[in-house]
XYZ file of C-alpha atoms in Angstrom:
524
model
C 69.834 -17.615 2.336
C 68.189 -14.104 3.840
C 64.841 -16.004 3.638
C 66.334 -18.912 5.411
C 67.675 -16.692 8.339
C 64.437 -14.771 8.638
C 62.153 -17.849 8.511
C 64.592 -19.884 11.361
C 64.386 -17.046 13.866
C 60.785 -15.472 13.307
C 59.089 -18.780 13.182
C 60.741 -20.297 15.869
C 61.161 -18.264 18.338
C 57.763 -16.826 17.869
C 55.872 -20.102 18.047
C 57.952 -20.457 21.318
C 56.944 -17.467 22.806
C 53.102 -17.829 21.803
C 53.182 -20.626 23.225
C 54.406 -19.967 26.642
C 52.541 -17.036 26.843
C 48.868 -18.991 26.344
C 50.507 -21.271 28.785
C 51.344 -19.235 31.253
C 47.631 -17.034 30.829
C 45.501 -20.320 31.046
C 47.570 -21.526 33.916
C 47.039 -17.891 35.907
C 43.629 -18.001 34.410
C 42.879 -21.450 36.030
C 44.425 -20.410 39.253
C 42.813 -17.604 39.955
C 39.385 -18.994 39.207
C 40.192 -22.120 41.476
C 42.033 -20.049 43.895
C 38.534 -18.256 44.281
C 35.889 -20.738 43.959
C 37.889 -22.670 46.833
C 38.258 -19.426 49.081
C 34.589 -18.468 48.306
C 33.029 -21.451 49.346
C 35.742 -21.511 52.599
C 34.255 -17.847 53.499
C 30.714 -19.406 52.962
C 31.027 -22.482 54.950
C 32.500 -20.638 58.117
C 30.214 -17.898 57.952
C 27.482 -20.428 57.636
C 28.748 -22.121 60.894
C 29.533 -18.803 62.795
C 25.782 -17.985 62.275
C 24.395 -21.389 63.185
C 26.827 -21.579 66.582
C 25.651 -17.746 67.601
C 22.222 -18.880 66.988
C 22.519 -22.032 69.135
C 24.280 -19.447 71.844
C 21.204 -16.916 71.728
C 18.300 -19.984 71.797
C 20.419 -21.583 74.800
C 20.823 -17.871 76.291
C 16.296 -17.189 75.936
C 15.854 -21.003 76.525
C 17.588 -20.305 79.914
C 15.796 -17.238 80.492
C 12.422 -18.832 79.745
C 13.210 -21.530 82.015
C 14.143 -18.829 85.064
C 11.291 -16.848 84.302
C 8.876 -20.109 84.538
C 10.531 -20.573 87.955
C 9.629 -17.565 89.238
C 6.501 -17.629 88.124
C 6.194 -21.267 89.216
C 7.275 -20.148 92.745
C 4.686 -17.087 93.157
C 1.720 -19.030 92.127
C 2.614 -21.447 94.930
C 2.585 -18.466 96.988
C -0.908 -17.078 95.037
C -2.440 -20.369 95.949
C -2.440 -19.971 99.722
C -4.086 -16.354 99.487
C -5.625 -15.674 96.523
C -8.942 -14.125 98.669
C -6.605 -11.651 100.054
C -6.171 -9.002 97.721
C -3.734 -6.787 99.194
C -1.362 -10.017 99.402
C -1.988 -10.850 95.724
C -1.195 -7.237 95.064
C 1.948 -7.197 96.983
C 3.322 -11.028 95.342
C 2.582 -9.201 92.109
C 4.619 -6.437 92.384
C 7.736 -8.481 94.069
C 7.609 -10.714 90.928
C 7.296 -7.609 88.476
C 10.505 -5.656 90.620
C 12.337 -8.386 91.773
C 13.641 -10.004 88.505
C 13.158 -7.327 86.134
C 12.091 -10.170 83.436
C 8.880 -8.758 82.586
C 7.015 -5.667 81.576
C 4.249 -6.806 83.582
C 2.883 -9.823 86.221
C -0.905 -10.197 86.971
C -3.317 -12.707 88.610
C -6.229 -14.045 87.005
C -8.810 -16.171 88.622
C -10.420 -19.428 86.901
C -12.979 -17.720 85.242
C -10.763 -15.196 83.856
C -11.013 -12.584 86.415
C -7.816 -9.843 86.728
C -7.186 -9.957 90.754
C -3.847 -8.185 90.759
C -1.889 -6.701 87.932
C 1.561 -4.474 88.471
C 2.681 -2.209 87.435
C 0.492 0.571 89.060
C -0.775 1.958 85.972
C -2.773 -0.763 84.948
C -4.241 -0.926 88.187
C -7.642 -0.079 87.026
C -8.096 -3.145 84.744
C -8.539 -5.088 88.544
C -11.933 -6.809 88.595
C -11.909 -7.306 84.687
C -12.550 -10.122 82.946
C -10.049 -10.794 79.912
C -10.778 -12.542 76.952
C -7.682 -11.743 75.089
C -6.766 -15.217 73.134
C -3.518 -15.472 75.225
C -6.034 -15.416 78.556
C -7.866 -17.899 76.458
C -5.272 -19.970 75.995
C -3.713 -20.252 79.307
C -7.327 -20.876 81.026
C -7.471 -23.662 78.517
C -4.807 -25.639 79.045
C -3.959 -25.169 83.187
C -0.166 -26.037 82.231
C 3.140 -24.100 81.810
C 2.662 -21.974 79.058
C 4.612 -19.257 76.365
C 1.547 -17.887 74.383
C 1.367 -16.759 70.759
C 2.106 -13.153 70.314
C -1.752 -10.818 71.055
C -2.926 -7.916 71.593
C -3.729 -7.120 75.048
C -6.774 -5.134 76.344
C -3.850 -2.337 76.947
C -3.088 -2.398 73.360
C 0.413 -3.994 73.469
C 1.877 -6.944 71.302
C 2.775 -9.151 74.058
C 3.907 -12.592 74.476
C 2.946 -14.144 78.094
C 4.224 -16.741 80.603
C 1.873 -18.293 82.775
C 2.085 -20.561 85.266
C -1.266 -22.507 87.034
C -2.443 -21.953 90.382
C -4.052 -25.325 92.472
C -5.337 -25.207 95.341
C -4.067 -28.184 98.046
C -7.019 -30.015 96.487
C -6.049 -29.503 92.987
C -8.497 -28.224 92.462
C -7.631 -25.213 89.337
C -7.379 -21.607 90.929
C -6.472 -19.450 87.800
C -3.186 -18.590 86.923
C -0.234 -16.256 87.716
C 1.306 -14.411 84.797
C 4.119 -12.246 83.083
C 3.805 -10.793 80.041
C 6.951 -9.782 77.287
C 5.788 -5.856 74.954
C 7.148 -6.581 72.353
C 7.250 -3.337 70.535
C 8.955 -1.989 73.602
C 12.120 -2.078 75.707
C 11.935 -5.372 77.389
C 15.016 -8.178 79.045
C 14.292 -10.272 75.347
C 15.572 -7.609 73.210
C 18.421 -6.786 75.672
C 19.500 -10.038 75.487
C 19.672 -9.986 71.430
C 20.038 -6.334 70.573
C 23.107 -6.488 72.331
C 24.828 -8.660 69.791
C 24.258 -6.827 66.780
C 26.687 -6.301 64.206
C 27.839 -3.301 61.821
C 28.894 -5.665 59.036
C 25.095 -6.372 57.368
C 24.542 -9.012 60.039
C 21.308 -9.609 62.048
C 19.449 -11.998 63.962
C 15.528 -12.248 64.483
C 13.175 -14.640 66.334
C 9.793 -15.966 64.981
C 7.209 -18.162 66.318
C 5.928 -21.016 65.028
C 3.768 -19.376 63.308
C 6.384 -17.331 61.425
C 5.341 -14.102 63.617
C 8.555 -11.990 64.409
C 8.933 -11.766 67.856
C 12.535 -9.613 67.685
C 14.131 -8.250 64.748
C 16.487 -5.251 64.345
C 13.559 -3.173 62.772
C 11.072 -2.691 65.758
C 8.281 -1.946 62.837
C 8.445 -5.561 61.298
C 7.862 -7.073 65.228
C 4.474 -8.840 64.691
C 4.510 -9.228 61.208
C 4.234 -12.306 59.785
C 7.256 -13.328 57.371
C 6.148 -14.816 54.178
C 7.888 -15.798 51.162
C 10.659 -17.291 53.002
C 11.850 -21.223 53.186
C 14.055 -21.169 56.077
C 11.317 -20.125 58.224
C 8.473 -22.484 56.409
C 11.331 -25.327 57.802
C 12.341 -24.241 61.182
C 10.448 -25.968 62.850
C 10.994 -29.727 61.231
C 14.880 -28.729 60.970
C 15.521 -27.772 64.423
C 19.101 -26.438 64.061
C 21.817 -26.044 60.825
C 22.516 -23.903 58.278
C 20.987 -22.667 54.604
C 21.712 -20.430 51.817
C 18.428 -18.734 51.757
C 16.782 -15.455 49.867
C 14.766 -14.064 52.263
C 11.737 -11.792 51.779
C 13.343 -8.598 50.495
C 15.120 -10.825 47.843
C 18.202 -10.689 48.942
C 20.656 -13.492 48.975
C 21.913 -14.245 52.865
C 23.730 -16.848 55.068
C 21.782 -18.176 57.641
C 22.297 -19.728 60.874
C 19.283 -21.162 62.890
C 18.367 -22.940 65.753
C 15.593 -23.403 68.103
C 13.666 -22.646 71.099
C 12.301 -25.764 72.156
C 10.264 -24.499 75.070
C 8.393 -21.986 73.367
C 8.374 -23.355 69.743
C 10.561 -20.224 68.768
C 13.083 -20.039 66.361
C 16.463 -17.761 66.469
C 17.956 -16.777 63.134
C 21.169 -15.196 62.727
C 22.148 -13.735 59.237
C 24.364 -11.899 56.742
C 24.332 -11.074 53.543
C 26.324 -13.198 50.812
C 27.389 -10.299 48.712
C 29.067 -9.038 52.453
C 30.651 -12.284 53.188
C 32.636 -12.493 49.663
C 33.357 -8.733 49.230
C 36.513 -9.077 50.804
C 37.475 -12.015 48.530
C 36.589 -9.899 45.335
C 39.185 -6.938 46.792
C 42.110 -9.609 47.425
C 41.880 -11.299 44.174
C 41.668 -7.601 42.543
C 44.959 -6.947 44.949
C 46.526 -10.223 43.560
C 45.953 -9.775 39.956
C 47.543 -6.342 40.600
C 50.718 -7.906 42.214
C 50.993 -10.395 39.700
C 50.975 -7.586 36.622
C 54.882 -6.524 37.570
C 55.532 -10.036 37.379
C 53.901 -10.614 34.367
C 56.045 -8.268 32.548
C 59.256 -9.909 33.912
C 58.046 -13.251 32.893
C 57.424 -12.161 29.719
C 61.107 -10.576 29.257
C 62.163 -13.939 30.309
C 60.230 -15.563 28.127
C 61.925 -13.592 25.626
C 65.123 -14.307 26.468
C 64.358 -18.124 26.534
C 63.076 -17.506 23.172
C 66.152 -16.001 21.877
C 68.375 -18.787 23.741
C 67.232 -21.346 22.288
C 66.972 -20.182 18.312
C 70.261 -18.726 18.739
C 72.158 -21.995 18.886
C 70.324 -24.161 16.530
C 70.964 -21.122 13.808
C 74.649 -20.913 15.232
C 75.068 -24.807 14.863
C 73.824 -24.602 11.064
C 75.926 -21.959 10.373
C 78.834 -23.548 11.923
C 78.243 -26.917 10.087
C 78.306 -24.867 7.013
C 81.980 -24.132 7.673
C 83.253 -27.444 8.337
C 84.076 -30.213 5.680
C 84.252 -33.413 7.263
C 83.979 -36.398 5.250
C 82.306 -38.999 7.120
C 79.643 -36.436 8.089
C 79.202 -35.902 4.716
C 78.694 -39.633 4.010
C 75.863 -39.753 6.430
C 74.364 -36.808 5.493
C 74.179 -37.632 1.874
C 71.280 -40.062 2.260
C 69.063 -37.899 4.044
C 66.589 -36.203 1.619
C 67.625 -32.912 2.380
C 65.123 -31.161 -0.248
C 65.414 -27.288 1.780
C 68.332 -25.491 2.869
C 67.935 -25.269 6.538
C 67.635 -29.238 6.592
C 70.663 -29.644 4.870
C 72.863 -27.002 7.242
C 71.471 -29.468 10.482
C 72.524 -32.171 8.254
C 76.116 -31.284 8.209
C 75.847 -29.922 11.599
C 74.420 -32.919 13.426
C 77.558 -35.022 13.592
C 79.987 -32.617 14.882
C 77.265 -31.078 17.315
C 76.730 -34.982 18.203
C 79.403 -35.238 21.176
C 78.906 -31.414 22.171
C 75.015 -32.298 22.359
C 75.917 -35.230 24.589
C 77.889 -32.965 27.286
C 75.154 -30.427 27.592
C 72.574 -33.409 27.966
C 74.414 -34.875 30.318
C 74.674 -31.698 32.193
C 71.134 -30.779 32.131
C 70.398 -34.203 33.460
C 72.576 -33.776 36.460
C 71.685 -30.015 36.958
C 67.671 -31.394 37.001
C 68.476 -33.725 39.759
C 70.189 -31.013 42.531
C 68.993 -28.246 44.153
C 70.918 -25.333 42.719
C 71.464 -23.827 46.746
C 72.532 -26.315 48.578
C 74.032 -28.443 45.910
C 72.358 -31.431 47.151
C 69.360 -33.699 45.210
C 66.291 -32.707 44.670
C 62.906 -33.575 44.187
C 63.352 -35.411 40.816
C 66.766 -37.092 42.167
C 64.503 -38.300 45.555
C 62.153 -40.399 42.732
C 64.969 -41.494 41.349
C 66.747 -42.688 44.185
C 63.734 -44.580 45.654
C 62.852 -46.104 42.999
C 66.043 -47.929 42.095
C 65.429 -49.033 46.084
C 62.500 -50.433 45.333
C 63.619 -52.214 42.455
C 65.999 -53.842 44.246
C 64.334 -54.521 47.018
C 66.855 -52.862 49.333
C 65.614 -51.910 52.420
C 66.417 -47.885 53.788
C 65.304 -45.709 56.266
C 64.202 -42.324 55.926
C 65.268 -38.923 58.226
C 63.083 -35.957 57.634
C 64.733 -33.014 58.651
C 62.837 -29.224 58.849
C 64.685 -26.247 60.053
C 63.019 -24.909 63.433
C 61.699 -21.238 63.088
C 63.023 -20.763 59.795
C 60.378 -18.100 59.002
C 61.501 -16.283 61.650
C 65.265 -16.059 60.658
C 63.952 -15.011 57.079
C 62.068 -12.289 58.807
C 64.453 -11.322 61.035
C 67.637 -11.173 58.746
C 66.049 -11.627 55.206
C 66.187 -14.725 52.833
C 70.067 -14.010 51.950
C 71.202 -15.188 55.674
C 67.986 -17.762 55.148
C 69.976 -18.931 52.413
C 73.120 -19.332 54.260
C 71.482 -21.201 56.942
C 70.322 -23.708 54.701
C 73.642 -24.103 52.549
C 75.023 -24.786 56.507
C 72.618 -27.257 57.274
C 73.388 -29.300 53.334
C 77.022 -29.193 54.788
C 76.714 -30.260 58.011
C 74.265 -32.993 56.299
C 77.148 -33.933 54.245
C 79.265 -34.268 57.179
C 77.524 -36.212 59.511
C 75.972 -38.711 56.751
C 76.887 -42.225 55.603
C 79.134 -42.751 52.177
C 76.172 -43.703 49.763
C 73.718 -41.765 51.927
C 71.095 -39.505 49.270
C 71.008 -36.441 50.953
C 67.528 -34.096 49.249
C 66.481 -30.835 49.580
C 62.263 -31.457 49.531
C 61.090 -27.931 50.184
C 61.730 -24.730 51.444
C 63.530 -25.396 54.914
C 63.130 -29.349 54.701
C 65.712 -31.814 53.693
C 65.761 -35.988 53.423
C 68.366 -37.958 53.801
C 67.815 -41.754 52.420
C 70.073 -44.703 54.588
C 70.137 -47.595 52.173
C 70.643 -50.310 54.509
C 70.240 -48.730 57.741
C 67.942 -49.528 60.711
C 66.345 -47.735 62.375
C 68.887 -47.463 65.600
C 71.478 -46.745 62.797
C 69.199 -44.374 61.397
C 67.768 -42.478 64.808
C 72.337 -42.242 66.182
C 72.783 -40.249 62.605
C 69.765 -38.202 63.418
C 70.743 -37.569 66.644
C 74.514 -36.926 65.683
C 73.143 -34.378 62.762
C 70.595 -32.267 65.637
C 73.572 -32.031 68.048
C 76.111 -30.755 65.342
C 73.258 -28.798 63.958
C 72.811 -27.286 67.724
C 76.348 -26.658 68.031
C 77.277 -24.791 65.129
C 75.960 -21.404 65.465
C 75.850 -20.004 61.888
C 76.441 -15.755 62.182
C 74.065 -14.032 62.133
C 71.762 -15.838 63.744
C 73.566 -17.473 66.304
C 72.454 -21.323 67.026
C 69.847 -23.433 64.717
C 68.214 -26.182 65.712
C 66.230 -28.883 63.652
C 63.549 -31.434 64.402
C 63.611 -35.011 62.634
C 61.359 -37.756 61.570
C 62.591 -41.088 61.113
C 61.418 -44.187 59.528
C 62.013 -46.877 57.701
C 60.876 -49.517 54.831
C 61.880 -52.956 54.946
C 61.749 -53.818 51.555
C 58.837 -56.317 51.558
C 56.524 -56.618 49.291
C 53.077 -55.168 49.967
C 54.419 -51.679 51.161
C 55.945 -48.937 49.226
C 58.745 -46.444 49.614
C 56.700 -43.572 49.687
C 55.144 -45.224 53.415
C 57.958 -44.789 54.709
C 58.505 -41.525 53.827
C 54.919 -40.887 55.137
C 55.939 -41.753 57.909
C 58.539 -40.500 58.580
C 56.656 -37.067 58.049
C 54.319 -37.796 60.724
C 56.918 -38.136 62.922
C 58.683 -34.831 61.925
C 55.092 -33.503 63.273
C 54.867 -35.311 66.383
C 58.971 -33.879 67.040
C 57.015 -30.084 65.920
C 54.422 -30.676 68.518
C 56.410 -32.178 71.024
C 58.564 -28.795 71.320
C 60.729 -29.160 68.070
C 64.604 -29.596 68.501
C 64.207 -33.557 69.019
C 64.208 -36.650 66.665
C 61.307 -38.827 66.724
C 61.248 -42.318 65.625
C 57.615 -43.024 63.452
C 55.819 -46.389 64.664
């Protein structure tokens, strides 16, 4: 008998709780780790796309600057053309150019055999009469167009990039060129531009050429290097503009953002680091974990308790049968093969548990199928309901009803008077509905009501009646309560469902949300 008791209650109960318990870890487990994959990758995308659309902004911002600088440029060597054998006027045009716009570190003249007529500003002055054969010179003499060089060294012994623009005589006949030049390794509009936007989070941006030579980056002793080891920039120039997950040439793991310069074959990268990006995702799962420990704990007293609830009454039901002599029970019971004790307690318990078992079944069943605050159905009672429509074939329509603000009042006066408000709303549901109506409780703050029957006119005047009692009836202490409603309906035919209806009658529930709540609005 002891070993009877012991093995009903230790085995059972204990297999119930082990079980729970690895249910309830591998569930947590599984959320969490899908709960941050999804979050990680959300914090990647956007921070991919926040670094591609400040790129775009930066290349738009230099591509606009180029094209003002060319314009300038453009203009002077109109004015250049008309005296370039006067060179106290091609001195003068030079220094309006240089101190006018502030664009460039420095403007000069050059003739068509490579000649420096006029250079600003004044310290450079004795370089006049020169000839250059720097490769940017080179290059501009070359091609008598509208040009951004590559990155040299000029005879000053400063990484420049230059603009150029051609000068032609009324002939056409090519004059030489007029020309502003970018230092790169010092203070100039370009790095204005982008050092301004610099962030204190591990983010940066840098510009390269297209032949991977930095032209800007954060650290002025890298400008004029040449970036290897790095696939972004091997592709910038076939990919134009996007994103990528890239390692760049320290070996660490960023999120890049790129786009280009198209007039001077640049490209703009903006950047952070990955391990940046997530760290705030690592601290809130850390800080959820942590908040989910207390709960844990009561879960697992619960669990407990469960436990005990249910081995308590199967050993109280045994015992119980043990006590009673009833012969027809005993009848039945004799042909079972009872071979072990316990089996032959349930035996004699079974029949006079039988009707008892039946009441609490019956109980549970209806206790499944309403919402335990408002006393109305739920979820489970909602399936039910529509699908004894649909076997039937019985057309219904559908109001969707969601509490305006509802946060708010749970804010403001805390999720007792929350409560309250929606108990209200079940009862004025109650009132203003149709005998056979299924009123539901969906969610939170949202509520269905099912009109077996009903079109939609009958549907949208019970709507309407329910949002002007609802309006009406102030409920203390919140004072008045409005709702917004979505209705629909489903005619029954075959080729749609129930559940498209319902649909529907959510999307109009959004429509009454966007429209300025406090309405009903009827779904197409």
């Amino acid at each position: 008998m002891s070993y009877a008791k012991h093995g009903l209650r230790l085995d059972l109960r204990t297999l119930i709780l082990v079980l729970c318990a690895l249910t309830a870890l591998v569930m947590l487990c599984a959320s969490y780790f899908a709960s941050y994959r999804v979050q990680r990758q959300l914090l990647i995308d956007h921070a991919l796309e926040a670094n591609r659309v400040y790129a775009m902004k930066l290349a738009t911002i230099t591509e606009t600057f180029i094209g003002n600088a060319q314009q300038q440029l453009s203009f002077s060597a109109g004015m250049q053309g008309r005296q370039l054998a006067d060179a106290g006027a091609l001195q003068a045009e030079t220094d309006r150019v240089l101190s006018q716009s502030m664009a460039f570190n420095s403007t000069f003249v050059l003739d068509a055999n490579g000649v420096l007529l006029a250079i600003s500003p004044a310290p450079l002055r004795h370089l006049v009469g020169s000839r250059m054969h720097s490769p940017g010179v080179q290059e501009a003499l070359h091609e008598r167009r509208p040009l951004v060089s590559t990155p040299y060294v000029s005879v000053a012994n400063n990484l420049v990039v230059a603009l150029s623009q051609p000068i032609f005589d009324s002939n056409g006949r090519y004059l030489g060129y007029v020309g502003g030049s970018l230092y790169l390794r010092e203070r100039n509009i370009l790095n204005s531009l982008l050092g301004e936007h610099f962030y204190k989070d591990g983010s940066y941006l840098y510009v390269v050429d297209r032949n991977r030579r930095l032209l800007y980056h954060p650290d002025s002793q890298r400008v004029g290097t040449v970036v290897e080891g790095n696939a972004l920039i091997d592709q910038l120039a076939t990919l134009g503009s996007g994103t990528r997950q890239v390692t760049n040439s320290q070996g660490v793991e960023m999120l890049a953002g790129f786009a280009t310069v198209r007039s001077a074959g640049w490209g703009v990268v903006a950047q952070q680091p990955l391990a940046q990006t997530v760290a705030p995702l690592n601290r809130l799962i850390l800080n959820v974990v942590g908040t989910s420990v207390p709960l844990a704990l009561v879960g697992s007293l619960l669990l407990w308790w469960l436990a005990m609830t249910i081995a308590r009454p199967l050993w109280q039901l045994a015992a119980g049968a043990r006590s009673m002599d009833h012969a027809g029970t005993a009848e039945r019971l004799r042909r079972v093969p009872a071979w072990y004790f316990e089996a032959a307690e349930l035996k004699r318990a079974l029949l006079f548990g039988l009707n008892l078992l039946q009441e609490r079944i019956g109980r549970l069943n209806r206790d499944a199928q309403t919402d335990p605050l408002t006393g109305l159905g739920n979820r489970r009672s909602l399936e039910f309901g529509l699908s004894l429509l649909e076997a039937e074939g019985r057309a219904f329509a559908a109001i969707v009803v969601d509490i305006d603000h509802f946060k708010r009042v749970n804010d403001s006066h805390g999720h007792e008077v929350g409560d309250q408000v929606l108990r209200r709303l079940a009862e004025l549901m109650r009132r203003c509905c149709r005998e056979g109506d299924l009123l539901c409780r969906t969610g939170g703050e949202e509520f269905l009501m099912l009109l077996p029957g009903a079109s939609l006119e009958v549907a949208t005047v019970v709507a309407e009646r329910l949002r002007v009692t609802v309006q009406d009836t102030p409920v203390a202490p919140v004072g008045a309560v409005t709702v917004s409603l979505g209705v629909a309906r489903w005619d029954g035919q075959a080729g749609s469902e129930p559940g498209d209806a319902l649909s529907e009658a959510d999307r109009a529930l959004y429509r009454a949300k966007q429209e300025g709540r406090n309405r009903v609005v009827i779904g197409t």
